[in-house]
Coordinates of C-alpha atoms in Angstrom, one line a residue:
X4 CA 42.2 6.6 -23.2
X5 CA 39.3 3.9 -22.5
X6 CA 37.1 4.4 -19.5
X7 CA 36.7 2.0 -17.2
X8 CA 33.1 0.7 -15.5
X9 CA 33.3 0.9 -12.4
X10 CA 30.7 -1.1 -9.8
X11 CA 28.7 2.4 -9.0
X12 CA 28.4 2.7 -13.4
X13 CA 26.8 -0.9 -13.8
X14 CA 24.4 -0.3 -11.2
X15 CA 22.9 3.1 -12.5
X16 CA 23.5 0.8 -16.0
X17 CA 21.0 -2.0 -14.3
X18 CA 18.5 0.2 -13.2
X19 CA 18.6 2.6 -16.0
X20 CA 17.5 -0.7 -18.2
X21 CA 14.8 -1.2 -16.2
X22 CA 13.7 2.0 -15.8
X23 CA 14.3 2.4 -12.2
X24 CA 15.2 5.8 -12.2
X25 CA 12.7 7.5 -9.7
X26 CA 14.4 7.0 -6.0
X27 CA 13.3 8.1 -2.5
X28 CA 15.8 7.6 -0.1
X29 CA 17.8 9.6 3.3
X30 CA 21.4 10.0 2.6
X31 CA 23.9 8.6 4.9
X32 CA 28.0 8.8 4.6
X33 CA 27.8 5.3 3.3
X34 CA 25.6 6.1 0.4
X35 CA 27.5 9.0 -1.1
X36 CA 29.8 6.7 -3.3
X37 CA 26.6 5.5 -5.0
X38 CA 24.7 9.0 -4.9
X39 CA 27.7 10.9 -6.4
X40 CA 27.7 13.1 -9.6
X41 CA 23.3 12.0 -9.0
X42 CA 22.6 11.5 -13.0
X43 CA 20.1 13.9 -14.6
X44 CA 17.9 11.1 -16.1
X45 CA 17.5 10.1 -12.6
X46 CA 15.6 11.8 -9.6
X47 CA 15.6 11.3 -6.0
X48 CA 13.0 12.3 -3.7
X49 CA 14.2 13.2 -0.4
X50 CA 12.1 12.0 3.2
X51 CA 13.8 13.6 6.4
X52 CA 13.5 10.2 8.2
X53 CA 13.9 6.8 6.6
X54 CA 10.1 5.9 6.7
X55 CA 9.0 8.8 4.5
X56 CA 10.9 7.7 1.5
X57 CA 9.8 3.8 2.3
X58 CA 6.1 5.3 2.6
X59 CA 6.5 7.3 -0.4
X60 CA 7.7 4.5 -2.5
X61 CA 5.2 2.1 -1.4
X62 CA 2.3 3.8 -2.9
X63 CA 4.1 5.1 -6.0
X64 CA 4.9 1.2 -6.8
X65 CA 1.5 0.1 -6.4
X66 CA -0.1 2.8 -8.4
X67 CA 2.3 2.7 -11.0
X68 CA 2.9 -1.2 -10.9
X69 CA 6.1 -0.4 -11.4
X70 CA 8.6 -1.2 -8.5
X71 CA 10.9 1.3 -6.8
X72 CA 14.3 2.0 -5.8
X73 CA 14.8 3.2 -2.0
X74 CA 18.0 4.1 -1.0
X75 CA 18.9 4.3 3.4
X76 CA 21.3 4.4 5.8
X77 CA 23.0 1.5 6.6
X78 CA 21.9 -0.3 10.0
X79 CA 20.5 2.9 12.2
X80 CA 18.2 3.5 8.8
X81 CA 16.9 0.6 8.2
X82 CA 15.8 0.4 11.8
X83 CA 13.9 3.5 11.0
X84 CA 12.2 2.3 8.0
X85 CA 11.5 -1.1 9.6
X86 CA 8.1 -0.2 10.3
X87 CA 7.4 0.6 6.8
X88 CA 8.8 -2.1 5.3
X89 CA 6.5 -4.0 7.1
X90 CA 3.8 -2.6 5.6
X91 CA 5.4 -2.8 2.2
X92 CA 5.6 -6.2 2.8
X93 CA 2.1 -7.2 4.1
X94 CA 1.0 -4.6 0.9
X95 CA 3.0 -6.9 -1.6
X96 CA 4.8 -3.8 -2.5
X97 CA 7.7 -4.3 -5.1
X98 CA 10.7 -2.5 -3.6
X99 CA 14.0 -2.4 -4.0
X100 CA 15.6 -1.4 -0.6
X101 CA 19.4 -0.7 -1.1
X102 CA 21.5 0.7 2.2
X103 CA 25.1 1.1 2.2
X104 CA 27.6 -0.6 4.5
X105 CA 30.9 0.6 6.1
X106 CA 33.9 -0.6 4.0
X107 CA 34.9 -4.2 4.1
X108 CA 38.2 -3.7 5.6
X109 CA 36.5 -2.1 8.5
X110 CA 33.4 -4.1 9.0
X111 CA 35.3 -6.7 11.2
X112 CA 36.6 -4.0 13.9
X113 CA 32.7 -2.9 14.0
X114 CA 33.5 0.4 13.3
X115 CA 30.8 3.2 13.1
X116 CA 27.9 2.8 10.9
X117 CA 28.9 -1.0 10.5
X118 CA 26.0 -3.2 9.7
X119 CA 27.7 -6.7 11.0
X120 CA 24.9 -8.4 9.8
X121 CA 23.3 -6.7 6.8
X122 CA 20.8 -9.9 5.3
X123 CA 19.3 -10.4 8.8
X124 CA 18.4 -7.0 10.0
X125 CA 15.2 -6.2 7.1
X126 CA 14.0 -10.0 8.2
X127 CA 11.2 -11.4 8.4
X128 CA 9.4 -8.2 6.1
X129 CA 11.2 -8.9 2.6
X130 CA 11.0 -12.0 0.4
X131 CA 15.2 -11.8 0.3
X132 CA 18.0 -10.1 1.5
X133 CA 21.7 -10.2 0.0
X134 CA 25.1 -9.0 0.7
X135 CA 27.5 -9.2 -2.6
X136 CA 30.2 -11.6 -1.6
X137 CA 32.6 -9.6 -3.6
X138 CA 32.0 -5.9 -5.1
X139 CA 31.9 -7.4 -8.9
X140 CA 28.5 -9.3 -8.5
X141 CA 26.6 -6.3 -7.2
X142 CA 24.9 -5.6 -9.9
X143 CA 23.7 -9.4 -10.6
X144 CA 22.9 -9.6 -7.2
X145 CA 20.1 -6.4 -7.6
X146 CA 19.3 -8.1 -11.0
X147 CA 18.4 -10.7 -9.1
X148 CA 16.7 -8.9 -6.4
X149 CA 14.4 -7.2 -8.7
X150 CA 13.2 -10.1 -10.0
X151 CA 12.6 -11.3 -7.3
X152 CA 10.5 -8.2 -6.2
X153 CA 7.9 -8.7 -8.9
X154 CA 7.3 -11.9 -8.7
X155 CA 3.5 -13.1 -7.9
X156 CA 3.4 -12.5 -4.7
X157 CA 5.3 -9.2 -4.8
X158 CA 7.0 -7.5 -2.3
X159 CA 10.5 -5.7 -0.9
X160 CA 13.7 -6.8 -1.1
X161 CA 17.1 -5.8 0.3
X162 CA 20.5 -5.4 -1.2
X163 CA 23.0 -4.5 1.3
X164 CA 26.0 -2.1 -0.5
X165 CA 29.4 -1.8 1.1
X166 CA 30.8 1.6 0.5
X167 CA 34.3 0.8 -0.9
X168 CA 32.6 -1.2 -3.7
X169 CA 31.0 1.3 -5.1
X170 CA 34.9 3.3 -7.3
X171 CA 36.0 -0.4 -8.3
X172 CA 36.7 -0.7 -11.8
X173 CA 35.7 -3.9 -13.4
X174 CA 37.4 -6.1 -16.1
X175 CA 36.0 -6.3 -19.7
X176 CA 34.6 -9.8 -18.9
X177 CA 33.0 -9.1 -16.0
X178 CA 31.4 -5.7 -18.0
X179 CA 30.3 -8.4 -20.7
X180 CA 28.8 -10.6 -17.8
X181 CA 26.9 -8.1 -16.5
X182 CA 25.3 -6.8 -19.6
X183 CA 24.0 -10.3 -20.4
X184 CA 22.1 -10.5 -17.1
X185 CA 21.0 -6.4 -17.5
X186 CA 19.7 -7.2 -20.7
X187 CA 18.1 -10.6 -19.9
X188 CA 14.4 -10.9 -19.2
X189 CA 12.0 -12.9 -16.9
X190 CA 8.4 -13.6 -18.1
X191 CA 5.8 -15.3 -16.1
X192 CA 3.3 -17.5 -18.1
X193 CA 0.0 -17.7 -17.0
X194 CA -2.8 -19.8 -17.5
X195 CA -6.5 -20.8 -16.1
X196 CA -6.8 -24.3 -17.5
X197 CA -10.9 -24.5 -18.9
X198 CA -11.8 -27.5 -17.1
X199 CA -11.2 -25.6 -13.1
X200 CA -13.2 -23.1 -14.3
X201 CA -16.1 -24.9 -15.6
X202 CA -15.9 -26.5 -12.3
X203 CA -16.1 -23.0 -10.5
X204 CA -18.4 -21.6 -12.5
X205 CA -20.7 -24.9 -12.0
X206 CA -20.4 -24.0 -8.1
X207 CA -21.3 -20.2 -8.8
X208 CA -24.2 -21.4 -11.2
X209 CA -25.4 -23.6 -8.5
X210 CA -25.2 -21.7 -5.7
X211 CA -28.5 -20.1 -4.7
X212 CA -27.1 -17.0 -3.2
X213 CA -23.2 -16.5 -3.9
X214 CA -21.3 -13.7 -2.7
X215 CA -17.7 -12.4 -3.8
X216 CA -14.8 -11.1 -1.6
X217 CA -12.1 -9.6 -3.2
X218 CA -9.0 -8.3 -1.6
X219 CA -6.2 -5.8 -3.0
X220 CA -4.6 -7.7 -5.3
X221 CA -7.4 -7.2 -7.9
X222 CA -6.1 -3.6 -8.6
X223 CA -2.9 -4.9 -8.0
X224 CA -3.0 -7.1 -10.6
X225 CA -5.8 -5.5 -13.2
X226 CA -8.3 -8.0 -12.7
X227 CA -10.8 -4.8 -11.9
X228 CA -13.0 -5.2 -15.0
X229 CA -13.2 -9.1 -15.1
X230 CA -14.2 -9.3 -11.6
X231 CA -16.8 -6.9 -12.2
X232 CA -18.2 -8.9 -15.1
X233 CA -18.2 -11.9 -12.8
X234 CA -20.2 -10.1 -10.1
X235 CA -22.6 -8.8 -12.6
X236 CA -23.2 -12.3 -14.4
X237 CA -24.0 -13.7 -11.2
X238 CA -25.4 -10.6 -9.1
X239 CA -23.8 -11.7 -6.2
X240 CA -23.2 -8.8 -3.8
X241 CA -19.0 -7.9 -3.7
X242 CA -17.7 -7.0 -0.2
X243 CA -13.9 -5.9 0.0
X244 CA -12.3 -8.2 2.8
X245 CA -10.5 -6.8 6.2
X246 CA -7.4 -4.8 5.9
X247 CA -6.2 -5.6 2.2
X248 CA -4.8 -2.5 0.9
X249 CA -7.2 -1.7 -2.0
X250 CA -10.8 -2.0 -1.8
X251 CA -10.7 -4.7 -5.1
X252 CA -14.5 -3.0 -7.1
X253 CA -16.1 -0.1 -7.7
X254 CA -17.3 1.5 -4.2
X255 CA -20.6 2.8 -5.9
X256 CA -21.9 0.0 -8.0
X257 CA -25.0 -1.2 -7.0
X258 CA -23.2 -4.7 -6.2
X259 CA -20.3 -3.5 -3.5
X260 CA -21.5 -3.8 -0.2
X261 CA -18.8 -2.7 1.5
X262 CA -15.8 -3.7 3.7
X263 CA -16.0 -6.8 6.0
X264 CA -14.9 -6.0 9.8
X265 CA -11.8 -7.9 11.0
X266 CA -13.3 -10.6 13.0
X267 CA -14.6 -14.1 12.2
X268 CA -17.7 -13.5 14.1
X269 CA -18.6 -10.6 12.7
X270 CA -18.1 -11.9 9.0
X271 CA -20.0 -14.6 9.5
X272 CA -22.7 -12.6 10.7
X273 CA -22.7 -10.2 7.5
X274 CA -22.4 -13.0 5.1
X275 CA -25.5 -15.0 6.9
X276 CA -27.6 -16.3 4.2
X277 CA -25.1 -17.0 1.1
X278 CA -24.4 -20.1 0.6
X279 CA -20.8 -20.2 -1.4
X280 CA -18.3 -17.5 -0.7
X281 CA -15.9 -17.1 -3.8
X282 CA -12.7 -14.7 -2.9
X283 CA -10.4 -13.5 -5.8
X284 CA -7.0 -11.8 -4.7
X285 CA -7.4 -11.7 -1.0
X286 CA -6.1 -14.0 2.6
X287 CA -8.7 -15.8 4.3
X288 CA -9.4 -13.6 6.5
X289 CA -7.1 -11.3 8.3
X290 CA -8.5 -10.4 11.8
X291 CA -7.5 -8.9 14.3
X292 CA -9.9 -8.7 17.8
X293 CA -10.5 -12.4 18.5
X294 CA -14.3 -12.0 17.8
X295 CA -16.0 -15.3 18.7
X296 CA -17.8 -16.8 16.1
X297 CA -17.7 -19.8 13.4
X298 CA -15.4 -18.9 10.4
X299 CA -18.5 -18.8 7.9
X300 CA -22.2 -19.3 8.2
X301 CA -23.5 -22.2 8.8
X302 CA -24.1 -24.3 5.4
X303 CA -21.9 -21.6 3.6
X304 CA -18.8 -23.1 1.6
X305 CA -15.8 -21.4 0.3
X306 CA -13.5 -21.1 -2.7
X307 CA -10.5 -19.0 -2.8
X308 CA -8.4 -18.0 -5.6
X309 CA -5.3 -16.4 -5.0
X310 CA -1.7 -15.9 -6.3
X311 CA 0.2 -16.4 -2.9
X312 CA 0.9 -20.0 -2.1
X313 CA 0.9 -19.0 1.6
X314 CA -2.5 -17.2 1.6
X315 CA -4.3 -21.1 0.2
X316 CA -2.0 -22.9 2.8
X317 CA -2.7 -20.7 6.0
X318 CA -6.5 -20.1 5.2
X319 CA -8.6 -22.0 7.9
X320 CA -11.5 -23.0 6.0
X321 CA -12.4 -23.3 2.0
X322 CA -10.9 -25.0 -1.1
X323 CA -8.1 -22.7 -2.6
X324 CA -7.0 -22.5 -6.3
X325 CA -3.2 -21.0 -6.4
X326 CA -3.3 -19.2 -10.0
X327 CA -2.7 -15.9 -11.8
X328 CA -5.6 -13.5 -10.2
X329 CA -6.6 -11.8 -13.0
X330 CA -6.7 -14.7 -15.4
X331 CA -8.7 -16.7 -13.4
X332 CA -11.4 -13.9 -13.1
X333 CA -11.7 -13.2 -17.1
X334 CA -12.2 -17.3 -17.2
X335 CA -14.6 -17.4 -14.5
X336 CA -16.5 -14.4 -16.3
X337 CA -16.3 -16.2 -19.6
X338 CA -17.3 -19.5 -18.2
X339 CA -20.4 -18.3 -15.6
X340 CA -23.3 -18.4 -16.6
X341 CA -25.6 -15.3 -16.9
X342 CA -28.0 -15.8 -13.5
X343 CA -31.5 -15.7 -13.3
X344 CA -31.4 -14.8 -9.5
X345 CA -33.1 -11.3 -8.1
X346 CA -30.4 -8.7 -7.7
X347 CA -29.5 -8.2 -4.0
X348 CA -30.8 -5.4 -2.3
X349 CA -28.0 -1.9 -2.7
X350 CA -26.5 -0.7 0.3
X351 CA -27.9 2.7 1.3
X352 CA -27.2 5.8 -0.2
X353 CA -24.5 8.6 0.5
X354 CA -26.6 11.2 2.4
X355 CA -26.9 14.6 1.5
X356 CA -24.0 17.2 2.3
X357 CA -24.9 18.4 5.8
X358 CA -24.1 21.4 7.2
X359 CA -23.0 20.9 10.8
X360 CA -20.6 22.9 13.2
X361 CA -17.7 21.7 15.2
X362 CA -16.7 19.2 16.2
X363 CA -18.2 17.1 13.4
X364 CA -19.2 13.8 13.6
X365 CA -17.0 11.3 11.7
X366 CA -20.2 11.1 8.8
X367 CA -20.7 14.5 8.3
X368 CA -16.6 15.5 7.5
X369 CA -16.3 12.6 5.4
X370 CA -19.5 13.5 3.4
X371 CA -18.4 16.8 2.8
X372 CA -15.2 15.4 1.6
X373 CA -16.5 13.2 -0.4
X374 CA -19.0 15.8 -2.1
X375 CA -16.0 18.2 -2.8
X376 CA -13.9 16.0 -5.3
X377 CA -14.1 14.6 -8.8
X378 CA -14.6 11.1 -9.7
X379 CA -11.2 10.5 -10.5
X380 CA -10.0 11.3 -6.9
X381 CA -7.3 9.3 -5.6
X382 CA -8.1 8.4 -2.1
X383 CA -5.4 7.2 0.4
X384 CA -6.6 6.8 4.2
X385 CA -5.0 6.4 7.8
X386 CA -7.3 7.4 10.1
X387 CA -8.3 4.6 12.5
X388 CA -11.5 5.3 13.8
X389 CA -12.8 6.8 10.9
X390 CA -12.0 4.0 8.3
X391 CA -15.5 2.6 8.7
X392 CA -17.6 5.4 8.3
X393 CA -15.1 7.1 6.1
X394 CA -15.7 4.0 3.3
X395 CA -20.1 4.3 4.0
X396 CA -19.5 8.5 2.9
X397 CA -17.0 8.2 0.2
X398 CA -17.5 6.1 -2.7
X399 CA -14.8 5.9 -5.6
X400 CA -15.5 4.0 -8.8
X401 CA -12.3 3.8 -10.6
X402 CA -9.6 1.5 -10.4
X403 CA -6.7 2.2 -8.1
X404 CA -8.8 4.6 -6.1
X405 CA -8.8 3.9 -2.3
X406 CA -5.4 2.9 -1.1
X407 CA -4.8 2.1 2.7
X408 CA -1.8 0.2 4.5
X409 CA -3.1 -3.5 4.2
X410 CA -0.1 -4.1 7.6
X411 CA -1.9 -1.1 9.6
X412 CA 1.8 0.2 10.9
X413 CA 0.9 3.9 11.9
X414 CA 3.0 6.3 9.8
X415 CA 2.6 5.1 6.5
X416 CA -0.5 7.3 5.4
X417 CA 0.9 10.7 4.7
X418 CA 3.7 9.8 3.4
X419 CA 2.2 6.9 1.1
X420 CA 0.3 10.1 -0.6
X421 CA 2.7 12.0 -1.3
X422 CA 4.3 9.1 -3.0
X423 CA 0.6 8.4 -4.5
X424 CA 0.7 12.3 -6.3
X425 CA 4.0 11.6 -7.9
X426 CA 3.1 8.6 -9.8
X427 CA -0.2 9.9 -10.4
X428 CA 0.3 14.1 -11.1
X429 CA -2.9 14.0 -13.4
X430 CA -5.4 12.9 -10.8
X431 CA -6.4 14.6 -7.5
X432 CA -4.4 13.1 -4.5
X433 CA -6.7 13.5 -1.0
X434 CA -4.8 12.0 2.1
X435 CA -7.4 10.7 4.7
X436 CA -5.7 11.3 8.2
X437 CA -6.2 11.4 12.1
X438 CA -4.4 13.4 14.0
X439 CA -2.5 10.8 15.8
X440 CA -1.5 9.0 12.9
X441 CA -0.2 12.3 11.1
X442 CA 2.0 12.8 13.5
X443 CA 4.1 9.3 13.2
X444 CA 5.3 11.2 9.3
X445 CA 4.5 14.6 10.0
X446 CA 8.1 15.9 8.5
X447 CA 6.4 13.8 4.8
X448 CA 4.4 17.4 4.7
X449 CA 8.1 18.9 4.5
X450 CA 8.5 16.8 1.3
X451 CA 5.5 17.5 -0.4
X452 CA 6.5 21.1 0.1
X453 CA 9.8 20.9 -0.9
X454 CA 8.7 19.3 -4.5
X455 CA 5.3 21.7 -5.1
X456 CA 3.3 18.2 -4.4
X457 CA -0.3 19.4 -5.5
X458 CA -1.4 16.9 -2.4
X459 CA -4.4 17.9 0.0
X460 CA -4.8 16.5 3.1
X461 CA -7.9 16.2 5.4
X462 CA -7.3 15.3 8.9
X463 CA -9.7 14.3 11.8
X464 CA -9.2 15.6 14.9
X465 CA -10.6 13.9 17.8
X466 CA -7.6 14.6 20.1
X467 CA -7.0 10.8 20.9
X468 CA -5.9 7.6 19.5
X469 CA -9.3 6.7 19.0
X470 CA -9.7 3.8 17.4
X471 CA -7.4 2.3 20.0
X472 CA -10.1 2.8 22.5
X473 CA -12.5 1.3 21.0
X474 CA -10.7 -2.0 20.9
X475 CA -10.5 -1.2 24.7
X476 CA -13.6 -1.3 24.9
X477 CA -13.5 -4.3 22.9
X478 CA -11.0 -6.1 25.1
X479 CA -12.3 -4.9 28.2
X480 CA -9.7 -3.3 29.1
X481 CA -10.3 -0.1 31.1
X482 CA -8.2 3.0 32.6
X483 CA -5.2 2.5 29.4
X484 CA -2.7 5.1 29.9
X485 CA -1.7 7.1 26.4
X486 CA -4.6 7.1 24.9
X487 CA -5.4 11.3 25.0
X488 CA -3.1 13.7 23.0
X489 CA -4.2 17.1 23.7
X490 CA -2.7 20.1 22.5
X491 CA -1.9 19.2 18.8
X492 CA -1.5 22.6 16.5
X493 CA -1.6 20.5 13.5
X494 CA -2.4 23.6 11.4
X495 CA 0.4 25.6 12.7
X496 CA 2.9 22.5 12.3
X497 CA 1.8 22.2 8.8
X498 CA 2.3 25.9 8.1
X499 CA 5.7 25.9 9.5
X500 CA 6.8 22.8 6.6
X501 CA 5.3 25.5 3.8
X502 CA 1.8 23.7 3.1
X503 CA -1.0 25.9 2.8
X504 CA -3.0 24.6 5.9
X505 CA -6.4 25.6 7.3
X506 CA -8.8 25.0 10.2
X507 CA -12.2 24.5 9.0
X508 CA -15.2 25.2 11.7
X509 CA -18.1 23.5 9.5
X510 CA -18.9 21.3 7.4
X511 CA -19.6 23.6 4.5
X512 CA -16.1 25.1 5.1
X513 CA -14.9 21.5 5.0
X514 CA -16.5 21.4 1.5
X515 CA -15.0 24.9 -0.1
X516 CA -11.7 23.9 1.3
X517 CA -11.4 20.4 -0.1
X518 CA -12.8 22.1 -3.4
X519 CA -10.0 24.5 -3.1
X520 CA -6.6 22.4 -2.2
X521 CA -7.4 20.4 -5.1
X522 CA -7.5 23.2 -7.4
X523 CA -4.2 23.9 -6.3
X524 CA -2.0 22.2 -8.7
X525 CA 0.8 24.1 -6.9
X526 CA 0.9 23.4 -3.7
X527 CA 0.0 20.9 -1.2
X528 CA -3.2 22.3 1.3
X529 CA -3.9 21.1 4.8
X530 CA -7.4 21.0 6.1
X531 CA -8.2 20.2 10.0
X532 CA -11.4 19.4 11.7
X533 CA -12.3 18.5 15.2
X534 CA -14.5 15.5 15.3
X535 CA -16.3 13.8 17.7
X536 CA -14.6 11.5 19.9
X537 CA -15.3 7.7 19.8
X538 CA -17.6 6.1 21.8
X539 CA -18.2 2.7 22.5
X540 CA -16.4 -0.5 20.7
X541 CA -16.6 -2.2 17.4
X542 CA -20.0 -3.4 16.5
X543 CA -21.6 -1.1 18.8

């Protein structure tokens, strides 16, 4: 007797092929013809509300360059997970975002769980969204979807899967169809022609003080070590620009100098006295207080290279060059020539572990962090008001190191390191909290229990939503209800999901702790500290 493919068998056949076999996902009714009989080359990572798994994915896609499968709940899910898929979007994460539907011959009575209009409800935060028109072409529709996904620029995409589709058997020509486009391949071919950059590098060699922004997509895309190179043939200082994800160089070469605040003023105020900007893999600028102030310093020119159309069309100022990032920054190393300019002054130093008592200030917990872990420590941070001076007190130097949501959608942090420890089980994993951003994902500590994630996560506890009141302040905008949260037991809520979680009184216990959780290979760890609360706005 021959068995027959059914719709359900080519799918786990298409992703198999591509070796999508690592999901995260919450199970709904409508998912559990697809989930059935779960295959044991595959593995499914469960979040207990649909922005964990979305969060979890996100990082393990960008640290593994690999995209990933998440699987949710028709409409009520994907209204869960919309925040995070806005953040997968903005981080030019490559998703693959699957829901199920309610069966076709139900859909027009709207019965429960119908998603009446599955393509528009993930809009505007994925680059496409498809419906199969009939259950045969599902699994050329996530073919195509998946190409789609890791395309320069990346990013999530939605396939929308009616339940009753799922047990359909298909004919042997539409089998022998489908293999053809599971087996077929899409190669992008990139290119820096030599005459752009010799004209670059002409501009660089020119230049009498050049700096260099970069943005996430040089980790995303492995352009780490070229730009580098560049920065070093032309010692221009390297500054990671606002809210892009990944900080783009080495945090404690003598070159990086840092993150630029999200305001136009304000850059142009730190990049005073260079006269040609040159950013590699990064949007021109992102901001977010209206800061008044010109775009650049006066005099100062710009040149952007990038591999998002968008990005070079929306940038306000500069000449953009739309081409494969990394590429374009071995040419430009190649091509530059080695300067005979001073080397700019370094940044200052990473002060000595303190020893302070309760409640730290934001630069003493983050030092003693810092202090605690290896060099190979994968960092992922969510803690509003302490992103600045967090970056000043921990420095990695290794590709893929510091990982934050470039769309800045609260909830994404713990859960995006627990995803960050599964794709990377060989290096220490330290989630950089506050405690009101913990608290959007809080159940993503259930997961990391569940699966023995060797995760260990520091939070700052200032008891408000800090960095929100500081752009009041900002804004002048006074007496803003919401702002306090009092009363938070994050230790005790962390015990009660199985982590091994502690209250640390100092800043030497801080240290032993942080030393400790990540010598746990066993278990994730918890550490809380009260911190100082803010005080005063940005810039101040």
């Amino acid at each position: 007797m021959t068995t027959m493919t059914t719709v359900r068998d080519a799918i786990l056949d298409l992703f198999r092929s591509h070796n999508l076999t690592t999901w995260f996902g919450n199970p709904g009714s409508s998912e559990l013809a697809l989930l059935q009989d779960f295959p044991d080359d595959f593995r499914y990572f469960l979040g207990l509300q649909e922005m964990i798994p979305v969060g979890m994915a996100d990082a393990y896609a960008q640290i593994t360059r690999r995209p990933a499968v998440v699987n949710l709940h028709t409409a009520p899910g994907m209204g869960n997970a919309q925040g995070q898929i806005y953040n997968a979007y903005v981080n030019k994460t490559p998703l693959i975002i699957t829901a199920g539907n309610q069966r076709r011959n139900m859909q027009n009575q709207y019965c429960l769980l119908t998603n009446h209009e599955p393509t528009t409800t993930p809009k505007p935060f994925v680059k496409w969204a498809a419906e199969p028109a009939i259950a045969s072409e599902a699994p050329a529709v996530l073919a195509r979807a998946i190409h789609l996904a890791t395309t320069p620029p990346m990013g999530p995409v939605f396939v929308s899967l009616p339940m009753d589709d799922m047990p359909i058997e298909l004919t042997d020509e539409q089998v022998a169809d489908i293999t053809v486009v599971r087996e077929r391949t899409v190669t992008h071919a990139t290119a820096f022609p030599t005459e752009l950059a010799e004209q670059v590098a002409a501009r660089l060699d020119a230049a009498t003080s050049p700096a260099i922004v970069v943005g996430g997509d040089i980790d995303r895309y492995d352009a780490y070590e070229a730009v580098i190179e560049l920065a070093e043939r032309t010692e221009a200082p390297v500054f990671t620009a606002p809210l892009t994800g990944w900080s783009g160089f080495p945090e404690n070469h003598r070159l990086y100098h840092g993150a630029l605040p999200p305001g136009a003023g304000w850059i142009s105020q730190v990049l005073t006295g260079h006269d040609l900007i040159l950013t590699i893999g990064t949007a021109v600028f992102r901001y977010y207080p209206l800061v008044p102030g010109p775009y650049l310093p006066e005099g100062a020119r710009l040149i952007q290279i990038t591999n998002d159309p968008d990005e070079a069309a929306r940038a306000p100022v500069g000449d953009a060059i739309v081409a494969d990032i990394r590429t374009a920054a071995q040419a430009l190393a190649a091509t530059v020539k080695h300067t005979q300019r001073s080397a700019p002054t370094p940044r200052a130093a990473v002060p000595e572990q303190v020893s302070a008592q309760v409640p730290l200030k934001p630069g003493d917990l983050w030092t003693a962090v810092g202090h605690a872990a290896p060099d190979d420590t994968l960092w992922v941070s969510e803690a509003g008001s302490n992103e600045i001076p967090m970056t000043e007190c921990i420095r990695p130097g290794n590709p893929l190191s510091h990982l934050s949501a470039a769309g800045g959608g609260l909830g994404w942090g713990l859960p995006a390191s627990v995803g960050a420890q599964i794709a990377a089980p060989d290096r220490p994993v330290v989630s950089l909290m506050g405690d009101g951003s913990i608290h959007y994902a809080i159940t993503a500590l259930w997961s990391a229990a569940l699966y023995n994630i060797p995760l260990t996560v520091v939070v700052a506890s200032n008891a408000e939503y800090g960095v929100v009141k500081e752009f009041g302040v900002w804004e002048k905008t006074p007496n803003v209800p919401g702002l306090d949260i009092p009363g938070l037991d994050i230790v005790a809520t962390a015990a009660s999901y199985g982590v091994d979680a502690h209250e640390a009184h100092s800043s030497d216990e801080v240290y032993e702790l942080v030393k400790a959780g990540i010598a746990d290979r066993n278990r994730p760890t918890l550490i809380n500290a009260r911190t100082t609360p803010v005080s005063g706005g940005f810039g101040s």
